[in-house]
Coordinates of C-alpha atoms in Angstrom, one line a residue:
F236 CA -20.4 -16.3 -4.5
P237 CA -20.2 -18.0 -7.9
H238 CA -23.4 -16.3 -9.1
W239 CA -22.0 -12.8 -8.9
P240 CA -21.6 -11.3 -12.3
L241 CA -18.6 -9.1 -11.7
W242 CA -15.3 -9.5 -9.7
S243 CA -12.9 -6.7 -9.0
E244 CA -10.1 -9.2 -8.6
L245 CA -8.5 -12.0 -10.7
I246 CA -5.9 -14.6 -10.5
G247 CA -2.8 -14.7 -12.9
I248 CA 0.9 -14.1 -13.1
Q249 CA 2.6 -10.8 -13.4
T250 CA 6.3 -10.1 -13.9
R251 CA 8.6 -7.0 -13.9
R252 CA 12.0 -6.4 -15.0
N253 CA 14.3 -3.4 -14.5
I254 CA 18.1 -2.8 -15.1
N255 CA 19.8 0.4 -13.8
T256 CA 23.2 1.9 -14.5
H257 CA 24.7 4.7 -12.7
F258 CA 28.0 6.8 -12.8
N259 CA 29.0 9.4 -10.4
Q260 CA 32.0 11.9 -9.9
Q261 CA 32.0 14.6 -7.2
I262 CA 34.4 16.8 -5.4
P263 CA 35.4 15.2 -2.0
I264 CA 33.3 16.7 0.8
E265 CA 34.2 16.0 4.4
V266 CA 31.5 14.7 6.6
V267 CA 31.4 15.1 10.4
D268 CA 29.1 12.6 12.3
T269 CA 28.4 13.5 15.8
N270 CA 26.7 11.1 18.1
H271 CA 24.6 11.7 21.3
P272 CA 23.5 9.1 24.0
I273 CA 20.2 10.8 24.3
T274 CA 18.5 13.0 21.9
Q275 CA 15.0 14.1 21.2
G276 CA 13.2 16.4 18.7
V277 CA 9.9 17.7 18.0
S278 CA 8.8 19.1 14.7
N279 CA 5.3 20.3 13.3
W280 CA 4.3 21.8 10.0
T281 CA 1.2 23.3 8.2
L282 CA 0.4 23.4 4.4
T283 CA -1.3 26.2 2.8
D284 CA -4.1 26.1 0.3
E285 CA -3.5 24.0 -2.9
T286 CA -5.5 23.7 -6.2
Y287 CA -4.4 21.7 -9.2
E288 CA -5.7 20.7 -12.5
M289 CA -5.1 17.8 -14.8
N290 CA -5.7 16.4 -18.4
S291 CA -5.8 12.7 -19.1
P292 CA -4.8 11.3 -22.5
R293 CA -7.1 10.0 -24.9
P294 CA -7.7 6.0 -24.4
E295 CA -7.3 3.6 -27.4
D296 CA -10.9 3.0 -27.7
G297 CA -12.1 6.5 -27.8
N298 CA -11.6 10.0 -26.8
Q299 CA -11.3 11.1 -23.0
L300 CA -11.4 14.5 -21.5
L301 CA -10.7 14.9 -17.7
L302 CA -10.8 17.7 -15.7
T303 CA -9.7 17.6 -12.0
T304 CA -9.8 20.6 -9.4
S305 CA -8.8 20.0 -5.9
Y306 CA -9.2 22.2 -3.1
Q307 CA -6.8 21.4 0.2
P308 CA -7.6 23.9 2.8
S309 CA -5.3 22.4 5.5
M310 CA -2.8 19.9 6.6
S311 CA -1.0 20.0 9.9
G312 CA 1.1 17.4 11.7
I313 CA 3.5 16.7 14.6
A314 CA 6.4 14.4 15.1
W315 CA 8.4 13.4 18.2
T316 CA 11.4 11.2 18.4
R317 CA 13.6 10.3 21.3
T318 CA 16.6 8.2 21.2
F319 CA 18.3 6.3 24.3
G320 CA 21.6 4.8 22.8
K321 CA 20.5 2.4 20.1
S322 CA 17.1 2.4 21.0
R323 CA 14.4 4.8 19.8
V324 CA 10.8 6.0 20.2
F325 CA 9.0 7.7 17.3
C326 CA 5.4 9.4 17.3
Y327 CA 3.6 10.8 14.3
Q328 CA 0.3 12.5 14.3
S329 CA -1.3 14.5 11.4
G330 CA -4.6 15.8 10.1
H331 CA -6.2 16.5 6.8
D332 CA -9.1 18.3 5.6
S333 CA -9.9 18.5 2.0
D334 CA -12.8 19.6 -0.3
T335 CA -12.6 18.2 -4.0
F336 CA -14.7 18.7 -7.2
Q337 CA -13.9 16.6 -10.3
D338 CA -15.4 17.0 -13.7
Y339 CA -15.3 14.1 -16.0
S340 CA -16.4 14.0 -19.6
T341 CA -15.6 10.9 -21.9
L342 CA -16.6 9.6 -25.4
S343 CA -16.0 6.0 -26.6
T344 CA -16.2 4.7 -30.1
R345 CA -16.1 1.2 -31.7
G346 CA -13.7 0.0 -34.1
N347 CA -15.7 1.6 -37.2
N348 CA -15.6 4.9 -35.1
S349 CA -19.3 4.7 -34.5
L350 CA -20.3 5.9 -31.1
L351 CA -20.3 3.5 -28.2
N352 CA -21.1 5.4 -25.3
T353 CA -20.7 8.8 -23.8
S354 CA -20.4 10.0 -20.2
S355 CA -20.2 13.4 -18.1
R356 CA -20.1 13.1 -14.4
V357 CA -19.2 15.5 -11.5
L358 CA -17.9 14.1 -8.1
T359 CA -17.7 16.4 -4.9
N360 CA -16.3 15.4 -1.8
D361 CA -15.6 16.8 1.7
A362 CA -13.0 14.5 3.4
E363 CA -11.5 14.4 6.9
D364 CA -8.5 12.3 7.6
K365 CA -6.8 11.6 11.0
I366 CA -3.5 9.6 11.1
F367 CA -1.5 8.5 14.3
N368 CA 1.6 6.6 14.3
I369 CA 3.9 5.6 17.2
N370 CA 6.9 3.2 17.0
A371 CA 9.4 1.9 19.6
F372 CA 12.5 -0.2 19.1
L373 CA 14.5 -1.2 22.0
T374 CA 17.7 -3.2 21.9
K375 CA 20.0 -4.8 24.4
K376 CA 23.3 -6.5 24.3
L377 CA 23.8 -9.6 26.4
K378 CA 26.9 -10.9 28.1
K379 CA 28.4 -13.0 25.2
K380 CA 29.7 -11.2 22.5
G381 CA 27.3 -10.9 19.7
R382 CA 24.5 -12.0 21.5
T383 CA 21.6 -9.4 21.5
L384 CA 17.9 -9.2 21.9
S385 CA 15.8 -6.6 20.2
L386 CA 12.0 -5.3 20.4
N387 CA 10.1 -3.5 17.9
L388 CA 6.5 -2.0 18.7
S389 CA 4.3 -0.1 16.5
Q390 CA 0.8 1.3 16.5
S391 CA -1.1 2.9 13.4
V392 CA -4.5 4.5 13.6
T393 CA -6.1 5.9 10.5
D394 CA -9.7 7.5 10.4
N395 CA -11.2 8.7 7.3
K396 CA -14.6 10.3 6.7
T397 CA -16.0 11.6 3.3
D398 CA -19.5 13.0 2.0
G399 CA -20.3 14.0 -1.2
Y400 CA -22.4 13.9 -4.2
L401 CA -22.2 11.8 -7.6
N402 CA -24.0 13.3 -10.6
S403 CA -23.6 11.5 -14.0
A404 CA -25.4 11.4 -17.3
N405 CA -24.5 8.4 -19.7
S406 CA -25.6 7.7 -23.1
F407 CA -25.6 4.4 -24.9
Y408 CA -25.6 4.1 -28.7
N409 CA -26.5 0.9 -30.9
L410 CA -24.2 -0.8 -33.6
N411 CA -25.5 1.8 -35.8
G412 CA -24.3 4.7 -33.6
V413 CA -27.9 5.7 -33.0
L414 CA -28.8 6.7 -29.4
D415 CA -30.5 3.7 -27.6
S416 CA -30.9 4.7 -23.8
I417 CA -29.8 7.3 -21.4
T418 CA -29.2 6.6 -17.5
N419 CA -28.7 9.3 -15.0
V420 CA -27.5 8.8 -11.5
N421 CA -27.8 11.2 -8.8
Q422 CA -26.6 10.2 -5.3
Y423 CA -25.3 11.3 -2.0
K424 CA -22.6 9.4 -0.6
V425 CA -21.0 9.0 3.1
N426 CA -18.0 6.8 3.8
S427 CA -16.3 6.0 6.9
I428 CA -13.2 4.1 7.0
K429 CA -11.1 3.1 10.1
N430 CA -8.0 1.0 10.6
N431 CA -6.2 0.1 14.0
V432 CA -2.8 -1.8 13.4
F433 CA -0.7 -3.1 16.2
K434 CA 2.7 -4.9 15.1
S435 CA 5.4 -6.4 17.4
N436 CA 8.5 -8.3 16.5
L437 CA 11.2 -9.8 19.0
A438 CA 14.5 -10.9 17.7
Y439 CA 17.3 -12.7 19.2
T440 CA 20.8 -13.0 17.9
E441 CA 23.2 -16.0 18.7
P442 CA 26.7 -16.4 17.4
L443 CA 27.1 -19.9 16.5
S444 CA 30.9 -19.8 15.6
K445 CA 33.3 -17.1 14.5
T446 CA 31.6 -17.1 11.0
L447 CA 28.3 -18.3 11.7
T448 CA 25.2 -16.4 13.4
V449 CA 21.5 -17.1 13.8
V450 CA 18.8 -14.7 14.2
L451 CA 15.5 -16.1 15.6
N452 CA 12.3 -13.7 15.3
Y453 CA 8.8 -13.8 16.4
G454 CA 6.3 -11.4 15.4
L455 CA 2.6 -10.7 16.2
T456 CA 0.2 -8.5 14.2
L457 CA -3.3 -7.5 15.4
S458 CA -5.4 -5.4 12.6
N459 CA -9.0 -4.2 12.8
G460 CA -10.6 -2.3 9.9
R461 CA -14.2 -1.2 9.1
S462 CA -15.5 0.2 6.2
D463 CA -19.2 1.6 6.1
R464 CA -20.3 3.2 2.8
K465 CA -23.7 4.4 2.0
S466 CA -25.2 5.6 -1.1
F467 CA -28.6 7.7 -1.0
N468 CA -31.2 8.4 -3.7
Q469 CA -33.6 11.4 -3.6
S470 CA -37.1 10.8 -2.3
L471 CA -37.6 14.7 -3.3
P472 CA -35.7 17.1 -5.3
G473 CA -32.5 17.9 -2.9
R474 CA -33.8 15.3 -0.3
Y475 CA -31.5 12.4 -0.3
D476 CA -32.9 9.9 2.2
V477 CA -33.4 6.8 0.2
L478 CA -30.8 4.2 1.0
D479 CA -29.4 2.5 -2.1
T480 CA -28.7 -1.0 -0.8
E481 CA -26.9 -2.1 -4.3
F482 CA -24.2 0.4 -3.5
S483 CA -24.1 0.5 0.1
N484 CA -22.4 -1.9 2.5
D485 CA -20.9 -2.0 6.2
Y486 CA -17.9 -4.3 6.4
Q487 CA -15.5 -5.5 9.0
L488 CA -12.1 -7.3 8.8
D489 CA -10.0 -8.4 11.8
Q490 CA -6.8 -10.3 11.3
I491 CA -4.3 -11.9 13.7
I492 CA -1.2 -12.8 12.2
N493 CA 1.5 -14.9 14.1
S494 CA 5.0 -15.3 12.5
G495 CA 8.2 -16.8 13.4
G496 CA 11.5 -17.6 11.4
A497 CA 15.4 -17.8 11.6
I498 CA 17.9 -16.2 9.5
F499 CA 21.6 -17.8 9.3
N500 CA 24.5 -15.3 8.6
Y501 CA 27.6 -16.8 7.2
K502 CA 30.7 -14.3 7.0
K503 CA 34.2 -15.7 6.2
G504 CA 36.8 -13.9 4.0
K505 CA 35.4 -11.8 1.4
S506 CA 32.2 -13.7 1.1
V507 CA 28.9 -12.8 3.1
L508 CA 25.9 -15.1 2.9
N509 CA 22.6 -14.9 4.4
V510 CA 19.9 -17.7 4.1
G511 CA 16.6 -17.9 6.1
S512 CA 12.7 -17.8 6.1
K513 CA 9.8 -16.9 7.9
F514 CA 6.3 -18.7 8.2
S515 CA 3.1 -16.9 9.2
G516 CA -0.3 -18.0 10.3
V517 CA -3.1 -15.7 9.2
N518 CA -6.5 -15.6 10.7
F519 CA -9.1 -13.5 8.8
K520 CA -12.5 -12.8 10.5
Q521 CA -14.6 -11.1 7.8
E522 CA -18.3 -9.9 8.8
D523 CA -20.9 -8.4 6.5
L524 CA -22.8 -6.3 9.0
Y525 CA -25.5 -5.3 6.4
N526 CA -26.3 -9.0 5.5
Q527 CA -25.2 -10.7 8.6
V528 CA -22.8 -12.9 7.0
R529 CA -19.4 -14.0 8.6
Y530 CA -16.4 -15.6 7.0
D531 CA -13.6 -17.1 8.8
R532 CA -10.5 -18.2 7.0
K533 CA -7.0 -19.1 7.6
F534 CA -3.8 -19.0 5.6
V535 CA -0.1 -20.3 6.1
N536 CA 2.4 -18.1 4.6
Y537 CA 5.9 -18.8 3.6
M538 CA 8.6 -16.0 3.0
P539 CA 12.2 -17.2 2.1
Q540 CA 15.1 -15.1 1.5
A541 CA 18.7 -15.3 0.6
M542 CA 21.7 -13.0 0.0
Y543 CA 25.2 -13.4 -1.1
Q544 CA 27.9 -10.5 -1.1
Y545 CA 31.4 -10.8 -2.5
N546 CA 33.7 -7.7 -1.4
F547 CA 36.7 -7.5 -4.0
S548 CA 37.7 -4.9 -1.5
Q549 CA 36.3 -2.1 0.7
Q550 CA 35.4 0.0 -2.1
K551 CA 34.3 -2.6 -4.6
S552 CA 31.6 -5.5 -4.2
F553 CA 29.0 -7.5 -5.8
R554 CA 25.7 -8.6 -4.3
I555 CA 22.9 -10.8 -5.4
N556 CA 19.6 -11.5 -3.3
Y557 CA 16.2 -13.1 -3.4
N558 CA 13.2 -12.2 -1.4
G559 CA 9.7 -13.8 -1.5
N560 CA 6.9 -11.9 0.0
T561 CA 3.2 -12.3 0.6
Q562 CA 0.8 -9.8 0.2
Q563 CA -2.6 -9.9 2.2
P564 CA -5.9 -8.6 0.5
N565 CA -6.9 -5.5 2.0
L566 CA -10.4 -4.2 3.4
E567 CA -11.2 -2.3 0.2
Q568 CA -10.5 -5.3 -2.2
I569 CA -12.6 -7.9 -0.2
Q570 CA -15.6 -5.6 0.7
P571 CA -18.6 -6.9 -1.3
I572 CA -19.8 -3.7 -2.4
R573 CA -20.2 -2.1 -6.1
V574 CA -18.6 1.0 -6.3
N575 CA -20.3 3.3 -8.9
T576 CA -18.1 6.6 -8.9
D577 CA -17.5 5.8 -12.4
P578 CA -20.7 4.2 -13.7
L579 CA -19.2 2.9 -17.1
N580 CA -16.7 1.1 -14.8
I581 CA -18.3 -0.6 -11.7
T582 CA -16.3 -2.6 -9.3
L583 CA -17.0 -5.2 -6.9
G584 CA -14.8 -6.4 -4.1
N585 CA -14.2 -10.2 -3.7
P586 CA -14.6 -11.7 0.1
D587 CA -12.9 -14.8 -1.3
L588 CA -9.5 -13.3 -2.3
R589 CA -6.4 -15.1 -1.2
P590 CA -2.7 -13.6 -0.5
S591 CA -0.6 -13.1 -3.4
F592 CA 3.1 -14.3 -3.7
R593 CA 5.7 -12.1 -5.1
S594 CA 9.3 -13.3 -5.8
S595 CA 12.4 -10.7 -6.5
L596 CA 15.7 -11.1 -7.7
N597 CA 18.3 -8.2 -7.2
A598 CA 21.9 -8.1 -8.4
S599 CA 24.3 -5.1 -8.1
Y600 CA 27.8 -4.2 -8.7
N601 CA 29.3 -1.1 -7.0
S602 CA 32.8 0.4 -7.2
Y603 CA 34.2 3.7 -5.5
K604 CA 37.4 5.3 -5.9
V605 CA 38.2 7.4 -3.0
L606 CA 41.1 9.6 -4.4
S607 CA 38.9 10.8 -7.5
S608 CA 35.7 10.4 -5.9
Q609 CA 34.3 8.4 -8.9
S610 CA 31.7 5.9 -8.4
I611 CA 30.1 3.0 -10.7
Y612 CA 26.9 1.5 -9.7
I613 CA 25.1 -1.3 -12.1
S614 CA 22.0 -3.2 -10.9
G615 CA 19.3 -5.6 -12.3
Y616 CA 15.8 -6.6 -11.1
Y617 CA 13.5 -9.1 -11.9
S618 CA 10.1 -10.2 -10.0
F619 CA 6.9 -12.2 -10.7
T620 CA 3.9 -12.5 -8.7
N621 CA 1.4 -15.8 -8.3
N622 CA -2.0 -15.2 -7.7
P623 CA -1.7 -11.3 -8.3
I624 CA -4.3 -9.2 -6.7
V625 CA -5.4 -6.9 -9.3
S626 CA -8.8 -4.8 -10.2
N627 CA -10.4 -5.4 -13.4

């Protein structure tokens, strides 16, 4: 789609660095650990009404005043856990209803302090969120010492529905700071976003020698998502029944991910070394239901990892590790719809987005003195991303 004038995603490189130091000294505390072969628990909660206000700082190119008020009438959920030895089943469900009112006023100026534009907009939304998660982790020790088989299964379902109004007045000024034009937006918006994700991972551990172990794993991920977003203009005052196709779209994204890999664990003396990698084949099935256009894309992802740890003693160690991770574009980022909730900064999804790859390197030193309960922790972190997925 090279003719599209606006893209919300760009290609580049991002870097991040972080260094942490930590010193801690405390009074010794006795900790009692009780294990039960079978445990289960159920919890539920409800949050009461909540409101908040926020003011944002002024941007470099002008003045901005932001007032946000949110009303959250209820949020409740229930969690259930059952454990069998080293196997566990966890279930979580929650619901969330909210009404929000947001009032924005902005003023932007040029370098010579002449007016560029002014904007005022009001957003109201009535939202309903439903979340359901279930996770099961099963593990079994086999006859040979160190040989194990484990299976992790999870299912996640989210359903988000919102409807509300956008009212905006925007004024634009010429180079002399004189009013040039005014645009008004008055729309009713209805959004429905659903996601259903199933993940499974099977891992097999095989000791090759007294010092070397290999972990083989295979994973399958099935993901189905749909985003139906509609904007309506008025045919008569107060009657919003004219669909604005420029700011409306119904999009379906289905993903199938097959992954497999191996990790070698070496442990001898005071040294521990882990080296391995995982490969995954990704199938994207994208369908623009408004325009009856379908895209089928395939990717091969590579995720290496390595870790080395040297234990000076039981209380003192040094560790360094590297991880490479791939991030897939999500439904919101690839849906080709113009989002005008901020009329001065309209974004457009890019259905041709490719995955990004992030490399991260961590190093840490930890020392703990039992008698004095004194600890020292020093860590450093560096990362960079190829082909990052960003909003413009």
